[in-house]
Tab-separated table of C-alpha atoms in Angstrom:
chain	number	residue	atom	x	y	z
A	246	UNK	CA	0.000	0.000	0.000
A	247	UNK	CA	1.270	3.328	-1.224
A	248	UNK	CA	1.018	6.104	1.394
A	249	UNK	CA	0.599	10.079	0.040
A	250	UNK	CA	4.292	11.403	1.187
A	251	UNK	CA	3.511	14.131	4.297
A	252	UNK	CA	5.231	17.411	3.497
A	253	UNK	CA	6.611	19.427	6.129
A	254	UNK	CA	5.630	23.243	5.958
A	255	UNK	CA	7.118	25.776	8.167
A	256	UNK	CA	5.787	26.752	10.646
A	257	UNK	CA	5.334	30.708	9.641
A	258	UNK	CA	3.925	29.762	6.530
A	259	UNK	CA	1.162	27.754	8.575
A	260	UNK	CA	-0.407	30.535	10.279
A	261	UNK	CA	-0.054	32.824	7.458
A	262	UNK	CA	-2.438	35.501	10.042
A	263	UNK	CA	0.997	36.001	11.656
A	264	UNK	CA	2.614	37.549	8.887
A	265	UNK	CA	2.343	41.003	6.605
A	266	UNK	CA	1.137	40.150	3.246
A	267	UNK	CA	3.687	42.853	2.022
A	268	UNK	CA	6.578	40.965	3.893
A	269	UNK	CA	9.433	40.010	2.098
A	270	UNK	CA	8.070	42.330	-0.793
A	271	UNK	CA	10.510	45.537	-2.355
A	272	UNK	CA	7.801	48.583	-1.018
A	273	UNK	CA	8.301	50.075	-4.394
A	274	UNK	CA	6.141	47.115	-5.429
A	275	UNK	CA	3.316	48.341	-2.686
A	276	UNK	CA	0.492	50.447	-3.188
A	277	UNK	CA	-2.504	51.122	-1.672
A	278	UNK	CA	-5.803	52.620	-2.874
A	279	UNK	CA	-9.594	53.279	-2.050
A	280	UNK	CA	-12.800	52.713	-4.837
A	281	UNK	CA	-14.215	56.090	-5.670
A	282	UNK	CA	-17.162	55.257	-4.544
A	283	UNK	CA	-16.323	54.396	-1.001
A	284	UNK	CA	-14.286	58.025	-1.213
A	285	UNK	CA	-17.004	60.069	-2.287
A	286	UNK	CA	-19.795	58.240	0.083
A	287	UNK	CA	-23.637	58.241	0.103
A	288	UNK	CA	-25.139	61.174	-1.763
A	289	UNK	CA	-22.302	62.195	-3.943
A	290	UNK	CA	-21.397	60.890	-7.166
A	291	UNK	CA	-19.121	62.100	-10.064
A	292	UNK	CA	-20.165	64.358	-12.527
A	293	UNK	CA	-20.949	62.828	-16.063
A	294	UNK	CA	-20.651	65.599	-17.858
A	295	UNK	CA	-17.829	63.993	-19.679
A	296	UNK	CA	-19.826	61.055	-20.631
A	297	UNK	CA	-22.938	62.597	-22.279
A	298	UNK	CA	-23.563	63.597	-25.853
A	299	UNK	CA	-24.253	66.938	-27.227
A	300	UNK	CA	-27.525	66.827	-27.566
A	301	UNK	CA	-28.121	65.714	-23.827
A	302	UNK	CA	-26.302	68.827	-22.947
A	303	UNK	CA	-27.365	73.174	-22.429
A	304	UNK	CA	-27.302	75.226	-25.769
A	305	UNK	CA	-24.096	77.302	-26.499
A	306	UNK	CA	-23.535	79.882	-25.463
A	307	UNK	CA	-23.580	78.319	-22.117
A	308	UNK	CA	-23.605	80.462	-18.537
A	309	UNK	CA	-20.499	80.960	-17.146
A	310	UNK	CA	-21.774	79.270	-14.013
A	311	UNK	CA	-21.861	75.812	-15.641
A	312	UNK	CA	-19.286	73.599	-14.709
A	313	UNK	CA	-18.248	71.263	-17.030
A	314	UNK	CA	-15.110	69.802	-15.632
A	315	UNK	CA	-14.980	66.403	-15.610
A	316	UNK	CA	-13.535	66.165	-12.273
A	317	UNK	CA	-16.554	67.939	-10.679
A	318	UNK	CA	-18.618	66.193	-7.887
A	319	UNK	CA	-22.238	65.800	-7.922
A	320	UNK	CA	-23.858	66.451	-3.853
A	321	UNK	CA	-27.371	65.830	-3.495
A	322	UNK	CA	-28.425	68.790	-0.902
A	323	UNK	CA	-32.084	67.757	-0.322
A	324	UNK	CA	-35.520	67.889	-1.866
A	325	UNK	CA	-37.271	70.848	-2.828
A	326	UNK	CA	-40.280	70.074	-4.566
A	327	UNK	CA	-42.348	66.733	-4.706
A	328	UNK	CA	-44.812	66.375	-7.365
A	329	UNK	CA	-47.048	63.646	-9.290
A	330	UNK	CA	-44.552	62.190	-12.125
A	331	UNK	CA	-41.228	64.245	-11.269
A	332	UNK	CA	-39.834	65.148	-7.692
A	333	UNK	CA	-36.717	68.048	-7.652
A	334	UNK	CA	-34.411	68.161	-5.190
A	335	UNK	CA	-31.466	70.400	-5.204
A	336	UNK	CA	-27.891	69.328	-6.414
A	337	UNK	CA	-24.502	70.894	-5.876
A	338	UNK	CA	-21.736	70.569	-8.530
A	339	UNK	CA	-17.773	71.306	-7.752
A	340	UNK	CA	-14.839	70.653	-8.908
A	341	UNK	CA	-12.380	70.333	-5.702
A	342	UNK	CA	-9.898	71.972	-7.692
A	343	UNK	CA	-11.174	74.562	-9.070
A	344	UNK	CA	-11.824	77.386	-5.666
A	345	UNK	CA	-15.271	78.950	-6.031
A	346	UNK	CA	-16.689	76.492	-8.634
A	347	UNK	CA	-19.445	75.552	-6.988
A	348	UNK	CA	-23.046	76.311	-8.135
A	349	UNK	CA	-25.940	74.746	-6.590
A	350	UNK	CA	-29.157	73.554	-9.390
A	351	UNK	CA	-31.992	72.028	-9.689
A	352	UNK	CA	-32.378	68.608	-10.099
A	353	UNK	CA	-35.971	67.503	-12.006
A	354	UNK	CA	-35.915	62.990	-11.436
A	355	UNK	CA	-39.043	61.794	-13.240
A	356	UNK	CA	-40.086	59.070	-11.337
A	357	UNK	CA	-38.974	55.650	-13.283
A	358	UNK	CA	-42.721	54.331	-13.276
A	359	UNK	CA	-44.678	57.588	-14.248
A	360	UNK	CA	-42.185	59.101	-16.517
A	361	UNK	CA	-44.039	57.368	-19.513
A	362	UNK	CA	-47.375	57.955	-18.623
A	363	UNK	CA	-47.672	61.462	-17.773
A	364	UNK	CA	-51.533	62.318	-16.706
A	365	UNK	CA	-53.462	63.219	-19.480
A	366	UNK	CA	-50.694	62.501	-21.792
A	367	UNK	CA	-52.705	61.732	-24.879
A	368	UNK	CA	-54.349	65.548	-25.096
A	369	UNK	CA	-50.899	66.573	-25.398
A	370	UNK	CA	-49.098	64.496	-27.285
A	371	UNK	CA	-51.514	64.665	-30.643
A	372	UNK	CA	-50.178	66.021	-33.023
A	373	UNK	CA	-47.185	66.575	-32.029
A	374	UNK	CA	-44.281	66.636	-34.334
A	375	UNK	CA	-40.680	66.154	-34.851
A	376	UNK	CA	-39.332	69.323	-35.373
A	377	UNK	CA	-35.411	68.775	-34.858
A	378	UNK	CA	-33.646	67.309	-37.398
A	379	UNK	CA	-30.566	66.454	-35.041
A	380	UNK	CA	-33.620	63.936	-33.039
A	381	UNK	CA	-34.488	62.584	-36.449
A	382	UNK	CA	-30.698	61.786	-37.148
A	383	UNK	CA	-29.946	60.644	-33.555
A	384	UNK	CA	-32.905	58.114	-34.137
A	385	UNK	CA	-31.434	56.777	-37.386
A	386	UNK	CA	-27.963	56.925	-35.366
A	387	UNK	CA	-29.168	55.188	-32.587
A	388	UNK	CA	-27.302	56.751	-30.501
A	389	UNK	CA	-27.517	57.351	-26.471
A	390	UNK	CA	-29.813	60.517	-27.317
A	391	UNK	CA	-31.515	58.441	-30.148
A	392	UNK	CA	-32.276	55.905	-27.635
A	393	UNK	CA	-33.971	58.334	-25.081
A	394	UNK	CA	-35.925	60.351	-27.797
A	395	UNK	CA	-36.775	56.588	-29.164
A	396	UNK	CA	-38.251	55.829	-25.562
A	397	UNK	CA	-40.889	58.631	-25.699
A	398	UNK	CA	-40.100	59.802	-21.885
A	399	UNK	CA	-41.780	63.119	-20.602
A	400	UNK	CA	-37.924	63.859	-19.373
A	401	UNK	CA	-36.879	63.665	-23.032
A	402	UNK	CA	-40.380	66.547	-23.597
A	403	UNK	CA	-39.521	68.619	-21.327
A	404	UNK	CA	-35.944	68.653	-22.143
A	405	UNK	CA	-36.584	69.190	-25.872
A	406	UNK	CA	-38.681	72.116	-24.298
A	407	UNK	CA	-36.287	74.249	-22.106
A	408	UNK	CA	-33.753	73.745	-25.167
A	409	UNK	CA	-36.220	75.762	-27.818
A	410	UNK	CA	-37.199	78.308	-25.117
A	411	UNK	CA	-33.952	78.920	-23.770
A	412	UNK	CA	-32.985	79.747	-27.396
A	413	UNK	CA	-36.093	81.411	-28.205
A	414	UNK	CA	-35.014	84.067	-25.126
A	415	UNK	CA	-37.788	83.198	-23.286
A	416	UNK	CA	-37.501	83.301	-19.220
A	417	UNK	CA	-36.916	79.537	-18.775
A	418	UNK	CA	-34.005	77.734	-16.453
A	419	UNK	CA	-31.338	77.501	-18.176
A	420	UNK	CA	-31.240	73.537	-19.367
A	421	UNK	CA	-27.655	72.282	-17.994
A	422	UNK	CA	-27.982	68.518	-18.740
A	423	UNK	CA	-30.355	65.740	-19.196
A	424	UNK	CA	-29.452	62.176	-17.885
A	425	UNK	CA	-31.667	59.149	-17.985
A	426	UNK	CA	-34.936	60.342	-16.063
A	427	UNK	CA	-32.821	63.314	-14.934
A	428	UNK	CA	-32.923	66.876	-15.897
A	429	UNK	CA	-30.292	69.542	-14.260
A	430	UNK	CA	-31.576	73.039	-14.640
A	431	UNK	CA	-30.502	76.306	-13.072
A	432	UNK	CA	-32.129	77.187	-9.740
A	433	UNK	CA	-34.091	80.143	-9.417
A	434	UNK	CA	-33.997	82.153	-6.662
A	435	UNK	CA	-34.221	85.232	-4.771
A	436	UNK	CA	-31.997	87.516	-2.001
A	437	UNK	CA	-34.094	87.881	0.611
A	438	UNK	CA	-32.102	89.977	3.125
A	439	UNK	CA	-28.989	88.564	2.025
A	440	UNK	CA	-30.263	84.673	2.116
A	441	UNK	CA	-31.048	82.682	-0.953
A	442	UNK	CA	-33.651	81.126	-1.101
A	443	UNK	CA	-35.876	79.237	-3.852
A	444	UNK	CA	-38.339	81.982	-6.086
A	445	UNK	CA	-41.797	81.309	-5.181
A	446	UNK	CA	-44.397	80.047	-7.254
A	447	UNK	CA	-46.626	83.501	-8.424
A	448	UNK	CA	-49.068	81.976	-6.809
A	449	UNK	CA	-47.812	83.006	-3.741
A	450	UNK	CA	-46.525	86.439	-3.985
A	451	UNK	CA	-48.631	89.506	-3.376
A	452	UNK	CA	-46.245	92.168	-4.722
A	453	UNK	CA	-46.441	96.127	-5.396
A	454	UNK	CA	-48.505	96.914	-8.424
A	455	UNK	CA	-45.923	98.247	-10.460
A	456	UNK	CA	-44.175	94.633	-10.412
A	457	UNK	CA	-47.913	93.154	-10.901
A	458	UNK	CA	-47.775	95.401	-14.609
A	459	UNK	CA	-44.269	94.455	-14.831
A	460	UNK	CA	-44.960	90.482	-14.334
A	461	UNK	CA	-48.164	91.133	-17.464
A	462	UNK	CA	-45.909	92.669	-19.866
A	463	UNK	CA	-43.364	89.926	-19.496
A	464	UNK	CA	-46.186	87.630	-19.698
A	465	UNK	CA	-47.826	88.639	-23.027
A	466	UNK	CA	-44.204	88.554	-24.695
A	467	UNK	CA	-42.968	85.139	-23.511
A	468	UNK	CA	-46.505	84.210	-24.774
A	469	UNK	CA	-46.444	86.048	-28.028
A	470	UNK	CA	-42.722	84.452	-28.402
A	471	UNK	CA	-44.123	81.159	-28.102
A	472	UNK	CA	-47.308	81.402	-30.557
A	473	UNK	CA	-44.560	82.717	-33.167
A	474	UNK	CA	-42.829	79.622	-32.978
A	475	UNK	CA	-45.725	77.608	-33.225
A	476	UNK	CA	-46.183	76.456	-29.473
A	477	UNK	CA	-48.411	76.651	-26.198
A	478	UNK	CA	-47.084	75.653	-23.015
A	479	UNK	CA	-50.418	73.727	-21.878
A	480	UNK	CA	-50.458	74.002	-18.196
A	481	UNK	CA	-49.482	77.538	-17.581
A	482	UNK	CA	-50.790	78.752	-14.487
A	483	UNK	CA	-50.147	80.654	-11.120
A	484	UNK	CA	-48.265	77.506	-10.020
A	485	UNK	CA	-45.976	76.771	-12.701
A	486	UNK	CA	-44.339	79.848	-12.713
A	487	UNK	CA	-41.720	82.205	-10.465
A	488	UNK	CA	-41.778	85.306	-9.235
A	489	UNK	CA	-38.076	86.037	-8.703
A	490	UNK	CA	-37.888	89.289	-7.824
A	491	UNK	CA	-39.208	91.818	-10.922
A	492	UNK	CA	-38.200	88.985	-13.156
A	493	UNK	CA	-41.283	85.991	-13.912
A	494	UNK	CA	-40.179	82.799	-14.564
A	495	UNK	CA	-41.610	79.934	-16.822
A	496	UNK	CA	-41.356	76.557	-15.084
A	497	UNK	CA	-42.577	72.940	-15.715
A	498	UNK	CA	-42.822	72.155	-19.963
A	499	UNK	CA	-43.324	68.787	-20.526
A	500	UNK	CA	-46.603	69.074	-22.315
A	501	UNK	CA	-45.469	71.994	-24.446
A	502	UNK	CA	-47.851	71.023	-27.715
A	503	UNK	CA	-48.110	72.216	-30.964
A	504	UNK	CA	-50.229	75.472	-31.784
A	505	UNK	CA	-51.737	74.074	-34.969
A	506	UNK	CA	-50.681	70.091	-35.086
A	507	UNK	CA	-52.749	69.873	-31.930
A	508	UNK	CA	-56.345	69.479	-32.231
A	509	UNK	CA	-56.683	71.316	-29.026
A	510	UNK	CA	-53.891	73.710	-29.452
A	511	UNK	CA	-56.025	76.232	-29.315
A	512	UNK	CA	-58.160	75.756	-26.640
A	513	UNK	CA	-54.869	74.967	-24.198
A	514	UNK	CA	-53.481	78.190	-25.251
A	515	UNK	CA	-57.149	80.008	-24.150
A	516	UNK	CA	-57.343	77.894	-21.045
A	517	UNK	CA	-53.373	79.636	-20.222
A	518	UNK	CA	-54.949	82.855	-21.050
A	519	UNK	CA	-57.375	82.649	-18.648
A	520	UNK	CA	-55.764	80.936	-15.818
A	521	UNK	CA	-52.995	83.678	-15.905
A	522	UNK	CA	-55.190	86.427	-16.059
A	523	UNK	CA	-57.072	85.016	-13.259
A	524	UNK	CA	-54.327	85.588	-10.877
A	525	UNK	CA	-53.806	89.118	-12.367
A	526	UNK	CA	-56.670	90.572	-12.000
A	527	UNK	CA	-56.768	88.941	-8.123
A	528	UNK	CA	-53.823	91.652	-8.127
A	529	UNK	CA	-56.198	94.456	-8.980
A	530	UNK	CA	-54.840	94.779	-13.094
A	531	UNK	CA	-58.014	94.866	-14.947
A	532	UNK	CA	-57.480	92.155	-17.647
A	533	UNK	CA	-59.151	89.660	-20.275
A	534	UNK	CA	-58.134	86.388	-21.542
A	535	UNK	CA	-60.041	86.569	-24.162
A	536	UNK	CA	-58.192	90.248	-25.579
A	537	UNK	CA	-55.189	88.476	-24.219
A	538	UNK	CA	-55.913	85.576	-26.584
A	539	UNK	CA	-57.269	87.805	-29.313
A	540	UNK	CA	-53.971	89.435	-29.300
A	541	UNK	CA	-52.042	86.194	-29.328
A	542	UNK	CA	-53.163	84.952	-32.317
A	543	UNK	CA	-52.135	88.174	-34.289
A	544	UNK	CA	-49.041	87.062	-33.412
A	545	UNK	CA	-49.303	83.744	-34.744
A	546	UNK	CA	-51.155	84.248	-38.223
């Protein structure tokens, strides 16, 4: 009978716990490191600016408070809004290097299982049309963007959206990126004795009249812009827009539709009219929604 030969093993090398695993090794050899993950910890995450394709990024020219670095950290400061498809919380973006980079924005995260079936979506979405050839290409492409414009997602609307009326002038957030289900937008705010702070909604503000007059006339044009080029923005009320400071801000265009493709174009852009000038003349300014509209459509025809 044949016995398996018992090897003898020093006795360091059997309690290997009792040794470095570096021992015995030239330290120029050594190195240590830590995941980026683990460094950056729970809320932060790397900006992927880098990573996305034009089209998923702000028109040029862009502000000069856009960071773009792609060593620039992404910190998740809290929620600021909650709504029924899309919560926004607000995000800071640094670059460690760079002193005095930072910029804090908001961050619009459709939620993954409403995104596609934004209420009422149907009313809005008839008629509408392609209009950029760079979405048609990026289709054909099949590219990142492709893919998202492909998927139909009220992000990818609303994104599409700020774009146009960012470089139609009109007082939108400036559109910084657009990631999955995420959109990053400037934050709007106001100096209220020396804090900032988030611009209301309208809806909330009982200012002087002069700034009342000030917030109609800015109305009618951002209006009369957007009949020009052939859209309503559907929704437009008290709500969904900002009073920061003298300056009124347009918020929440994912159901921008089409003026004429839409079969209802018209009545949305009335039903804006009306809701608007609601809230006006709750000021004290003696308006009509139907002049208002009357005067619209000079503009568009």
């Amino acid at each position: 009978m044949s016995h398996t030969p018992h090897h003898q093993f020093p006795e360091d090398f059997l309690r290997p716990d009792d040794r470095s695993p570096t021992e015995g090794i030239d330290e120029s050899f050594v190195f240590s490191y830590d995941t980026y993950a683990d460094e950056l910890g729970e809320g932060r995450r790397w900006s992927r600016w880098e990573d996305l394709e034009a089209l998923m990024k702000g028109p040029e020219p862009r502000p000069d408070w856009v960071v773009t670095s792609s060593g620039a950290i992404d910190t998740d400061l809290g929620i600021l809004k909650t709504g029924k498809e899309a919560n926004v919380f607000l995000l800071e973006r640094e670059d460690p290097h760079v002193s005095g980079s930072d910029v804090v924005m908001a961050a619009k995260r459709y939620r993954d299982t409403d995104h596609r079936t934004f209420h009422r979506a149907a009313a809005y979405t008839e008629g509408r049309s392609m209009k950029r050839s760079r979405d048609e290409r990026a289709l054909k492409r099949k590219s990142t963007w492709g893919k998202q414009v492909a998927a139909g997602e009220w992000a990818i609307s609303e994104w599409n959206a700020l774009r146009r009326c960012w470089e139609l002038g009109l007082p939108v957030p400036y559109p910084v990126q657009i990631d999955g289900t995420e959109i990053l937008m400037e934050w709007i705010t106001v100096d209220v004795d020396g804090v900032i702070e988030t611009a209301p909604r309208v809806a909330q503000v009982r200012p002087e009249r002069e700034v009342v007059e000030g917030y109609y006339e800015q109305l009618r044009d951002a209006l009369a812009t957007l009949v020009q080029a052939g859209l309503v923005h559907g929704d437009l009320s008290p709500y969904n827009t900002l009073a920061a400071g003298d300056r009124l801000v347009v918020i929440d265009l994912p159901q921008v539709v089409d003026l004429v493709g839409n079969p209802r174009g018209m009545d949305f852009l009335l039903r804006d009219c009306a809701n608007m000038c609601a809230w006006f003349r709750s000021r004290g300014l003696e308006v009509d929604e139907h002049d208002l509209f009357g005067e619209l459509m000079a503009h568009a025809f």
